[in-house]
Amino acid sequence: MTLNERANHVADALERDAERLRVHVSRVAGARIIDCGGAVPGSLGAGLAMARATLADLGEVCYVPYPIADIGGPAVQVMTDDPVRACLASQYAGWQISVGKYFAMGSGPMRAIAAREELFRHIPGKEESRVAVGILETRKHPTEEVIAAIVAKLPPVAEQLTLLVAPASSLAGTTQVVARTVETALHKLHELKFDVSQVISGYGVAPLPPVAADELHGIGRTNDAILYGGKVTLWVRTDDEVIASVGPKVPSNSSKDHGALFAELFARYGDFYKIDPLLFSPAEVEFRNLKTGTCHRFGQVEPGLVRKSFGLA
């Protein structure tokens, strides 16, 4: 199956169980819209489904206890044995949906059909598929104009479009964002010119924040969960010298903006895109080298910053 066909099966299951998972399914300009947390309560289960869809169902996502006692509470755990396609060709939010006053970060395997990003020149995953599946981080349903703009960037072979929608300030939206630990590590590695094809498998865990009362704080808490609480393990096959060179640059503490909560950075810069892009990576990254049997760990979790972000006493 293509990435989009795999994600479409997840969306079909979500629609069949819509009442129990507290989601709502509608049609806009022929596209299937599954609201997982905008105008509906959504659920933890819907969050897991969204996360699986972003990964094109090439990863396992579940809730586990967070392993550091100073933070505690639930966490989102991700595992994948196809990290480049699952995380970079599908999960990465590389499509900015901007039509008039409408804006949403777009992720999911529909990106692999459009394949308009520079990223697809360097990784596998570009495909043709009759179905297209995307995830929009927003509270607003896409309008007919927005659907038309998305469809215009897809090839004619994509006949059916499904969009899963939820803001970061919702049960489902919080989960699907925090499930991006491995993806942020891989994207950082790609930006550092590391050959991501040498990453064989990935595991990540990050604490699940309380759902924020507004979108800015929702975005802040979910980012802080990864930046200061995210722990990633990557199984790689490369030279230890390569890991020693690139490893210290991968965790979030390699950024000049490290140490400030995301909401504080947004207030400081007034623009998401002015924040140092090197910040967006997990707090701790461990490389387990299948070629040599060695283990390299970089960065560290910052429990105090996580607790401050989450409003924990």
PDB file of N, CA and C in Angstrom, residues 9-57:
ATOM      1  N   HIS A   9      -6.782   4.094   5.609  1.00  0.00           N
ATOM      2  CA  HIS A   9      -7.382   3.030   6.418  1.00  0.00           C
ATOM      3  C   HIS A   9      -7.569   3.488   7.868  1.00  0.00           C
ATOM      4  N   VAL A  10      -6.608   4.252   8.382  1.00  0.00           N
ATOM      5  CA  VAL A  10      -6.742   4.802   9.736  1.00  0.00           C
ATOM      6  C   VAL A  10      -7.921   5.762   9.790  1.00  0.00           C
ATOM      7  N   ALA A  11      -8.047   6.622   8.768  1.00  0.00           N
ATOM      8  CA  ALA A  11      -9.159   7.576   8.718  1.00  0.00           C
ATOM      9  C   ALA A  11     -10.501   6.859   8.607  1.00  0.00           C
ATOM     10  N   ASP A  12     -10.555   5.783   7.827  1.00  0.00           N
ATOM     11  CA  ASP A  12     -11.799   5.011   7.705  1.00  0.00           C
ATOM     12  C   ASP A  12     -12.228   4.449   9.055  1.00  0.00           C
ATOM     13  N   ALA A  13     -11.266   3.914   9.815  1.00  0.00           N
ATOM     14  CA  ALA A  13     -11.574   3.367  11.137  1.00  0.00           C
ATOM     15  C   ALA A  13     -12.039   4.465  12.085  1.00  0.00           C
ATOM     16  N   LEU A  14     -11.435   5.635  11.961  1.00  0.00           N
ATOM     17  CA  LEU A  14     -11.825   6.788  12.785  1.00  0.00           C
ATOM     18  C   LEU A  14     -13.264   7.185  12.470  1.00  0.00           C
ATOM     19  N   GLU A  15     -13.622   7.191  11.200  1.00  0.00           N
ATOM     20  CA  GLU A  15     -14.996   7.526  10.820  1.00  0.00           C
ATOM     21  C   GLU A  15     -15.988   6.487  11.326  1.00  0.00           C
ATOM     22  N   ARG A  16     -15.638   5.209  11.216  1.00  0.00           N
ATOM     23  CA  ARG A  16     -16.551   4.157  11.674  1.00  0.00           C
ATOM     24  C   ARG A  16     -16.809   4.257  13.168  1.00  0.00           C
ATOM     25  N   ASP A  17     -15.831   4.753  13.917  1.00  0.00           N
ATOM     26  CA  ASP A  17     -15.953   4.818  15.374  1.00  0.00           C
ATOM     27  C   ASP A  17     -16.118   6.260  15.847  1.00  0.00           C
ATOM     28  N   ALA A  18     -16.703   7.089  14.988  1.00  0.00           N
ATOM     29  CA  ALA A  18     -16.770   8.531  15.259  1.00  0.00           C
ATOM     30  C   ALA A  18     -17.476   8.870  16.561  1.00  0.00           C
ATOM     31  N   GLU A  19     -18.583   8.192  16.846  1.00  0.00           N
ATOM     32  CA  GLU A  19     -19.349   8.536  18.051  1.00  0.00           C
ATOM     33  C   GLU A  19     -18.543   8.248  19.315  1.00  0.00           C
ATOM     34  N   ARG A  20     -17.936   7.074  19.380  1.00  0.00           N
ATOM     35  CA  ARG A  20     -17.173   6.712  20.585  1.00  0.00           C
ATOM     36  C   ARG A  20     -15.953   7.613  20.758  1.00  0.00           C
ATOM     37  N   LEU A  21     -15.318   7.985  19.651  1.00  0.00           N
ATOM     38  CA  LEU A  21     -14.105   8.792  19.715  1.00  0.00           C
ATOM     39  C   LEU A  21     -14.390  10.287  19.724  1.00  0.00           C
ATOM     40  N   ARG A  22     -15.678  10.637  19.701  1.00  0.00           N
ATOM     41  CA  ARG A  22     -16.131  12.027  19.810  1.00  0.00           C
ATOM     42  C   ARG A  22     -15.548  12.909  18.703  1.00  0.00           C
ATOM     43  N   VAL A  23     -15.598  12.385  17.475  1.00  0.00           N
ATOM     44  CA  VAL A  23     -15.187  13.165  16.311  1.00  0.00           C
ATOM     45  C   VAL A  23     -16.397  13.343  15.400  1.00  0.00           C
ATOM     46  N   HIS A  24     -16.280  14.270  14.456  1.00  0.00           N
ATOM     47  CA  HIS A  24     -17.396  14.529  13.546  1.00  0.00           C
ATOM     48  C   HIS A  24     -16.898  14.508  12.108  1.00  0.00           C
ATOM     49  N   VAL A  25     -17.643  13.829  11.260  1.00  0.00           N
ATOM     50  CA  VAL A  25     -17.262  13.686   9.860  1.00  0.00           C
ATOM     51  C   VAL A  25     -18.212  14.490   8.977  1.00  0.00           C
ATOM     52  N   SER A  26     -17.660  15.272   8.076  1.00  0.00           N
ATOM     53  CA  SER A  26     -18.479  16.070   7.160  1.00  0.00           C
ATOM     54  C   SER A  26     -17.806  16.086   5.787  1.00  0.00           C
ATOM     55  N   ARG A  27     -18.484  16.693   4.819  1.00  0.00           N
ATOM     56  CA  ARG A  27     -17.940  16.808   3.466  1.00  0.00           C
ATOM     57  C   ARG A  27     -17.895  18.283   3.079  1.00  0.00           C
ATOM     58  N   VAL A  28     -16.785  18.687   2.532  1.00  0.00           N
ATOM     59  CA  VAL A  28     -16.618  20.051   2.027  1.00  0.00           C
ATOM     60  C   VAL A  28     -15.992  19.956   0.636  1.00  0.00           C
ATOM     61  N   ALA A  29     -16.718  20.420  -0.368  1.00  0.00           N
ATOM     62  CA  ALA A  29     -16.221  20.414  -1.751  1.00  0.00           C
ATOM     63  C   ALA A  29     -15.703  19.039  -2.162  1.00  0.00           C
ATOM     64  N   GLY A  30     -16.396  17.994  -1.702  1.00  0.00           N
ATOM     65  CA  GLY A  30     -16.031  16.628  -2.069  1.00  0.00           C
ATOM     66  C   GLY A  30     -14.981  15.989  -1.178  1.00  0.00           C
ATOM     67  N   ALA A  31     -14.343  16.769  -0.304  1.00  0.00           N
ATOM     68  CA  ALA A  31     -13.329  16.226   0.596  1.00  0.00           C
ATOM     69  C   ALA A  31     -13.973  15.762   1.897  1.00  0.00           C
ATOM     70  N   ARG A  32     -13.434  14.702   2.470  1.00  0.00           N
ATOM     71  CA  ARG A  32     -13.901  14.228   3.778  1.00  0.00           C
ATOM     72  C   ARG A  32     -13.127  14.965   4.866  1.00  0.00           C
ATOM     73  N   ILE A  33     -13.849  15.637   5.754  1.00  0.00           N
ATOM     74  CA  ILE A  33     -13.249  16.373   6.860  1.00  0.00           C
ATOM     75  C   ILE A  33     -13.593  15.637   8.154  1.00  0.00           C
ATOM     76  N   ILE A  34     -12.576  15.237   8.891  1.00  0.00           N
ATOM     77  CA  ILE A  34     -12.800  14.584  10.185  1.00  0.00           C
ATOM     78  C   ILE A  34     -12.307  15.534  11.269  1.00  0.00           C
ATOM     79  N   ASP A  35     -13.256  16.161  11.947  1.00  0.00           N
ATOM     80  CA  ASP A  35     -12.946  17.099  13.024  1.00  0.00           C
ATOM     81  C   ASP A  35     -12.646  16.280  14.275  1.00  0.00           C
ATOM     82  N   CYS A  36     -11.407  16.361  14.745  1.00  0.00           N
ATOM     83  CA  CYS A  36     -10.989  15.577  15.907  1.00  0.00           C
ATOM     84  C   CYS A  36     -10.859  16.422  17.173  1.00  0.00           C
ATOM     85  N   GLY A  37     -11.151  17.725  17.074  1.00  0.00           N
ATOM     86  CA  GLY A  37     -11.005  18.532  18.280  1.00  0.00           C
ATOM     87  C   GLY A  37     -11.229  20.008  18.081  1.00  0.00           C
ATOM     88  N   GLY A  38     -11.812  20.400  16.966  1.00  0.00           N
ATOM     89  CA  GLY A  38     -12.089  21.813  16.729  1.00  0.00           C
ATOM     90  C   GLY A  38     -13.429  22.214  17.308  1.00  0.00           C
ATOM     91  N   ALA A  39     -14.507  21.760  16.648  1.00  0.00           N
ATOM     92  CA  ALA A  39     -15.862  22.050  17.119  1.00  0.00           C
ATOM     93  C   ALA A  39     -16.430  20.893  17.937  1.00  0.00           C
ATOM     94  N   VAL A  40     -15.616  19.881  18.202  1.00  0.00           N
ATOM     95  CA  VAL A  40     -16.049  18.709  18.973  1.00  0.00           C
ATOM     96  C   VAL A  40     -15.036  18.461  20.089  1.00  0.00           C
ATOM     97  N   PRO A  41     -15.428  17.687  21.123  1.00  0.00           N
ATOM     98  CA  PRO A  41     -14.486  17.437  22.222  1.00  0.00           C
ATOM     99  C   PRO A  41     -13.269  16.628  21.809  1.00  0.00           C
ATOM    100  N   GLY A  42     -13.454  15.689  20.851  1.00  0.00           N
ATOM    101  CA  GLY A  42     -12.355  14.805  20.513  1.00  0.00           C
ATOM    102  C   GLY A  42     -12.069  13.859  21.667  1.00  0.00           C
ATOM    103  N   SER A  43     -10.936  13.179  21.617  1.00  0.00           N
ATOM    104  CA  SER A  43     -10.627  12.178  22.644  1.00  0.00           C
ATOM    105  C   SER A  43      -9.163  11.787  22.565  1.00  0.00           C
ATOM    106  N   LEU A  44      -8.715  11.083  23.589  1.00  0.00           N
ATOM    107  CA  LEU A  44      -7.357  10.548  23.573  1.00  0.00           C
ATOM    108  C   LEU A  44      -7.198   9.538  22.443  1.00  0.00           C
ATOM    109  N   GLY A  45      -8.239   8.730  22.229  1.00  0.00           N
ATOM    110  CA  GLY A  45      -8.202   7.752  21.147  1.00  0.00           C
ATOM    111  C   GLY A  45      -8.094   8.400  19.786  1.00  0.00           C
ATOM    112  N   ALA A  46      -8.808   9.511  19.602  1.00  0.00           N
ATOM    113  CA  ALA A  46      -8.710  10.233  18.334  1.00  0.00           C
ATOM    114  C   ALA A  46      -7.303  10.790  18.147  1.00  0.00           C
ATOM    115  N   GLY A  47      -6.655  11.185  19.237  1.00  0.00           N
ATOM    116  CA  GLY A  47      -5.286  11.677  19.157  1.00  0.00           C
ATOM    117  C   GLY A  47      -4.330  10.606  18.674  1.00  0.00           C
ATOM    118  N   LEU A  48      -4.506   9.382  19.171  1.00  0.00           N
ATOM    119  CA  LEU A  48      -3.665   8.282  18.705  1.00  0.00           C
ATOM    120  C   LEU A  48      -3.896   8.018  17.221  1.00  0.00           C
ATOM    121  N   ALA A  49      -5.162   8.083  16.792  1.00  0.00           N
ATOM    122  CA  ALA A  49      -5.474   7.862  15.376  1.00  0.00           C
ATOM    123  C   ALA A  49      -4.852   8.953  14.515  1.00  0.00           C
ATOM    124  N   MET A  50      -4.931  10.194  14.957  1.00  0.00           N
ATOM    125  CA  MET A  50      -4.306  11.282  14.209  1.00  0.00           C
ATOM    126  C   MET A  50      -2.797  11.064  14.082  1.00  0.00           C
ATOM    127  N   ALA A  51      -2.175  10.671  15.185  1.00  0.00           N
ATOM    128  CA  ALA A  51      -0.732  10.453  15.161  1.00  0.00           C
ATOM    129  C   ALA A  51      -0.368   9.322  14.207  1.00  0.00           C
ATOM    130  N   ARG A  52      -1.140   8.252  14.234  1.00  0.00           N
ATOM    131  CA  ARG A  52      -0.882   7.136  13.314  1.00  0.00           C
ATOM    132  C   ARG A  52      -1.061   7.570  11.867  1.00  0.00           C
ATOM    133  N   ALA A  53      -2.068   8.404  11.619  1.00  0.00           N
ATOM    134  CA  ALA A  53      -2.296   8.884  10.255  1.00  0.00           C
ATOM    135  C   ALA A  53      -1.149   9.769   9.787  1.00  0.00           C
ATOM    136  N   THR A  54      -0.632  10.615  10.670  1.00  0.00           N
ATOM    137  CA  THR A  54       0.493  11.467  10.273  1.00  0.00           C
ATOM    138  C   THR A  54       1.701  10.615   9.891  1.00  0.00           C
ATOM    139  N   LEU A  55       1.848   9.479  10.554  1.00  0.00           N
ATOM    140  CA  LEU A  55       2.959   8.563  10.301  1.00  0.00           C
ATOM    141  C   LEU A  55       2.666   7.596   9.157  1.00  0.00           C
ATOM    142  N   ALA A  56       1.526   7.774   8.488  1.00  0.00           N
ATOM    143  CA  ALA A  56       1.085   6.845   7.445  1.00  0.00           C
ATOM    144  C   ALA A  56       0.982   5.431   7.998  1.00  0.00           C
ATOM    145  N   ASP A  57       0.665   5.315   9.271  1.00  0.00           N
ATOM    146  CA  ASP A  57       0.518   4.031   9.953  1.00  0.00           C
ATOM    147  C   ASP A  57       1.772   3.160   9.827  1.00  0.00           C
TER     148      ASP A  57
END
